[in-house]
Coordinates of C-alpha atoms in Angstrom, one line a residue:
X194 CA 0.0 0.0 0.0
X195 CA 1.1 3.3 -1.5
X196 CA 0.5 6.8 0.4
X197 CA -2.2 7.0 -2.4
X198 CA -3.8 3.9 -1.2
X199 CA -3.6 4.6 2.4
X200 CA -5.4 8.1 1.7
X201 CA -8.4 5.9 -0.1
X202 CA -8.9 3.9 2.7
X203 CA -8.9 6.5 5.2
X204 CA -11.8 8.1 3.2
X205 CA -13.7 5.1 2.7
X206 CA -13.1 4.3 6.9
X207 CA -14.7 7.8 7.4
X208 CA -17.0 7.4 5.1
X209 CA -18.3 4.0 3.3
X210 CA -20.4 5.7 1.3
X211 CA -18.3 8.7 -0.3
X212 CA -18.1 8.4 -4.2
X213 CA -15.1 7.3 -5.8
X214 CA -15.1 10.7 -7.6
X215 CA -15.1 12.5 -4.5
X216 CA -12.0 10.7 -3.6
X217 CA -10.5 11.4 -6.5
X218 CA -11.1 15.3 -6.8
X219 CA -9.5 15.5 -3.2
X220 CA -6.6 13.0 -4.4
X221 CA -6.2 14.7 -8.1
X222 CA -7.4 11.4 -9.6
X223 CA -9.9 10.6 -11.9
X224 CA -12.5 8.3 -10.8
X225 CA -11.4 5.2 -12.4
X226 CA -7.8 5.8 -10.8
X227 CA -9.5 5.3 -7.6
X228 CA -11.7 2.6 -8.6
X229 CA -8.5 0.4 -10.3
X230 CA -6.9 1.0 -7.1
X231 CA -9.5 0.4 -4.8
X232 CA -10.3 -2.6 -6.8
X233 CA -6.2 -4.0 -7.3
X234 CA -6.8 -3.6 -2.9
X235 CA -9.6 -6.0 -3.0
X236 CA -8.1 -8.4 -5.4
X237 CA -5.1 -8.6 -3.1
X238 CA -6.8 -8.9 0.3
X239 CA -5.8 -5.7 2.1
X240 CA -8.7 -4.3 2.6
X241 CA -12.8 -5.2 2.3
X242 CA -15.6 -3.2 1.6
X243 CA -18.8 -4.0 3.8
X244 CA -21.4 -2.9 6.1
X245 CA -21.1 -2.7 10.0
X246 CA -24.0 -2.5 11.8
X247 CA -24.4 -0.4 15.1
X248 CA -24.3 -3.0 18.2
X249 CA -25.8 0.3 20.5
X250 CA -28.5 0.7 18.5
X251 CA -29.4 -2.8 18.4
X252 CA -29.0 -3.0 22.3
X253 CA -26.8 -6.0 21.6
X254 CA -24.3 -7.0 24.4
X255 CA -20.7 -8.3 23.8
X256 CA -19.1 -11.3 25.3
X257 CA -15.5 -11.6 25.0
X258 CA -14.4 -15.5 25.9
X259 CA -10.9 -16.7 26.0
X260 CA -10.5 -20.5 26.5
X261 CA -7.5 -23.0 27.4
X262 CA -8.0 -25.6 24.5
X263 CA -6.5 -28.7 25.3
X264 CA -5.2 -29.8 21.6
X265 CA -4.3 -28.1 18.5
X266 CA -6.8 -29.9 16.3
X267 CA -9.5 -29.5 19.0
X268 CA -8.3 -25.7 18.5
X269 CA -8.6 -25.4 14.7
X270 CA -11.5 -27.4 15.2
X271 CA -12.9 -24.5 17.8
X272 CA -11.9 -21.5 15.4
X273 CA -13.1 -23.0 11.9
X274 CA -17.0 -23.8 14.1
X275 CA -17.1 -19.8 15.5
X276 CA -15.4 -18.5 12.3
X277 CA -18.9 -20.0 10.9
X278 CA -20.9 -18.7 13.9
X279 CA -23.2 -15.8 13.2
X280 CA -22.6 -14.5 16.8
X281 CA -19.0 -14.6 16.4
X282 CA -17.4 -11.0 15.3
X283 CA -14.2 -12.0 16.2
X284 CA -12.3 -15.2 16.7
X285 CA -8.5 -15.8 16.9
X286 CA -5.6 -17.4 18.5
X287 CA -3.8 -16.1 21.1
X288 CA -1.0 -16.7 23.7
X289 CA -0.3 -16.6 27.2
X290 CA -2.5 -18.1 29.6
X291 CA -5.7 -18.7 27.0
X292 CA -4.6 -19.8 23.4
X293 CA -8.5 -18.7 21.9
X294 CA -10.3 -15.8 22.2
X295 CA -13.9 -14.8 20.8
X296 CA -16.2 -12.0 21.1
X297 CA -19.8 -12.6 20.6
X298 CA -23.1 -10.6 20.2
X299 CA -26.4 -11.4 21.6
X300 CA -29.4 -9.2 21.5
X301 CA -30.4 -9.7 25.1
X302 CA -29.4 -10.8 28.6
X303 CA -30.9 -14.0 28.4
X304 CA -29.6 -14.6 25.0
X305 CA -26.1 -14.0 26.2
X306 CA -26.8 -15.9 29.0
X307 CA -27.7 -18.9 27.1
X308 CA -24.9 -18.9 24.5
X309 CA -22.4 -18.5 27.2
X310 CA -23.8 -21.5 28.6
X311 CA -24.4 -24.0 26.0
X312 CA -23.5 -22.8 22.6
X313 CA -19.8 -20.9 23.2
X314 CA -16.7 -22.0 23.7
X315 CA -17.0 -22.7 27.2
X316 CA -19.6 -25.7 26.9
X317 CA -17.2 -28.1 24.5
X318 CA -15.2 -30.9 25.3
X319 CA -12.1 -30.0 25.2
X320 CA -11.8 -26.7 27.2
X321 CA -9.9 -26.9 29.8
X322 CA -11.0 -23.6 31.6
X323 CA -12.2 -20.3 30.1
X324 CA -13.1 -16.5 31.3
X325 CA -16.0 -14.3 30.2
X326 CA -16.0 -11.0 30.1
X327 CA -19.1 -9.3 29.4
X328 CA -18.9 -5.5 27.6
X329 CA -20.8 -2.6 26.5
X330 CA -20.9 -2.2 22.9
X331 CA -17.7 -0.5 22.3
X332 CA -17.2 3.3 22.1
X333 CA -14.6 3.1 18.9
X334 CA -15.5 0.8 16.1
X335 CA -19.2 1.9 16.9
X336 CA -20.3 -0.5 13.7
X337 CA -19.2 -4.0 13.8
X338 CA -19.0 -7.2 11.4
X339 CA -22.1 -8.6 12.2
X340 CA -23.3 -11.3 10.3
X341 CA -27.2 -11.4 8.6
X342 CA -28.1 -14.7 7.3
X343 CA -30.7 -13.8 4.5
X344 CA -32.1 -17.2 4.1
X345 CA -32.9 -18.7 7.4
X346 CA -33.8 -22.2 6.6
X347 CA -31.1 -24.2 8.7
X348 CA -32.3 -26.4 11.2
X349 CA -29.1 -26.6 13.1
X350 CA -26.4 -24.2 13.8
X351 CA -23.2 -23.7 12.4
X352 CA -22.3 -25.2 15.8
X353 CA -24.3 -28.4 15.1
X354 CA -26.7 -27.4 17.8
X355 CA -30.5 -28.0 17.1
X356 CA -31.9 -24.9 18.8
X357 CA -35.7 -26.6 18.2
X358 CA -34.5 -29.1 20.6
X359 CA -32.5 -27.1 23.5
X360 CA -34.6 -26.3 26.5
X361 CA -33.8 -22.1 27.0
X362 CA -35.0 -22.1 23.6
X363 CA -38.3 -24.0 23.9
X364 CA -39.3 -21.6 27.1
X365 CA -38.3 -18.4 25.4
X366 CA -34.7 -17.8 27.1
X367 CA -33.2 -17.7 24.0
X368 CA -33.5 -16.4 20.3
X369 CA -31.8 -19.4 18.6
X370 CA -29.3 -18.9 16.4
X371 CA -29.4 -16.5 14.2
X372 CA -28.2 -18.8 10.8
X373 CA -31.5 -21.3 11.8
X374 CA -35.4 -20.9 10.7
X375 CA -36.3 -21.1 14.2
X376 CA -34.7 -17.6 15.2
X377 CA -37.1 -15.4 17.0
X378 CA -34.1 -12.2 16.6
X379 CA -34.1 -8.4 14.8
X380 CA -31.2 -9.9 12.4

């Protein structure tokens, strides 16, 4: 990434929406400048253009779980499940005392509640211990990756959980997942 480059971005972070020909006049580019290299940025992974969506708004509440997993294929097997995971914003190895750390939405207490206790990381075999921390939604980074799932027509989650069949589910403690056609959620 060239100064130019970095200069696009920063415009496109302020603003997601501002024309390419916008960026250009302030850059002294022509509109297809900034498109090729906007596009060649794409094409080589450095940067993606998407929608956040406003956790405050929502009233969502964050999770952030880090977890001791007791093998390395139990731990890719943990991060490629809740890289799937429509709850999941964030999911990533780490070191030091926990070698996983996730940070998950849910649009109410009870919600959270249940995930933490039988869909996260915390409930699988294989976790030797974890620690939640439970957050506002955050202050910077106001609009965050959160997934919709247009076609909702799953009957099990990402997570191979049947939400139909789990019990905080069935007396209304839970939305279900939000990837399932039994989600009762605003996503």
């Amino acid at each position: 990434m060239d100064e130019i480059d970095r200069k696009i971005v920063s415009m496109l972070q302020e603003d997601g929406r501002k024309s390419l020909t916008e960026i250009g006049r302030k850059l002294g580019l022509s509109h297809v400048a900034v498109r090729k290299r906007l596009a060649s940025l794409c094409e080589k992974g450095y940067v993606r253009v998407s929608a956040g969506i406003s956790a405050e708004k929502l009233g969502f509440q964050l999770a952030v779980v880090n977890a001791e997993v007791e093998t390395p294929e139990r731990l890719a097997e943990f991060i490629r499940v809740f890289s799937m995971c429509p709850r999941s914003i964030f999911v990533t190895r780490t070191t030091g005392a926990y070698n996983l750390m996730t940070i998950m939405i849910a649009e109410d207490t009870e919600t959270l509640r249940a995930i933490l206790e039988a869909c996260c990381v915390r409930a699988w075999k294989g976790v030797r211990r974890s620690e939640v921390t439970v957050a506002e939604a955050p202050r910077y980074m106001e609009h965050l990756p959160i997934r919709i799932v247009a076609e909702k027509n799953a009957s099990t989650a990402p997570c191979g959980i049947n939400c139909r069949k789990c019990s905080r589910y069935t007396e209304g403690r839970c939305l279900a997942c939000p990837a399932t056609k039994y989600y009762r959620g605003p996503l």
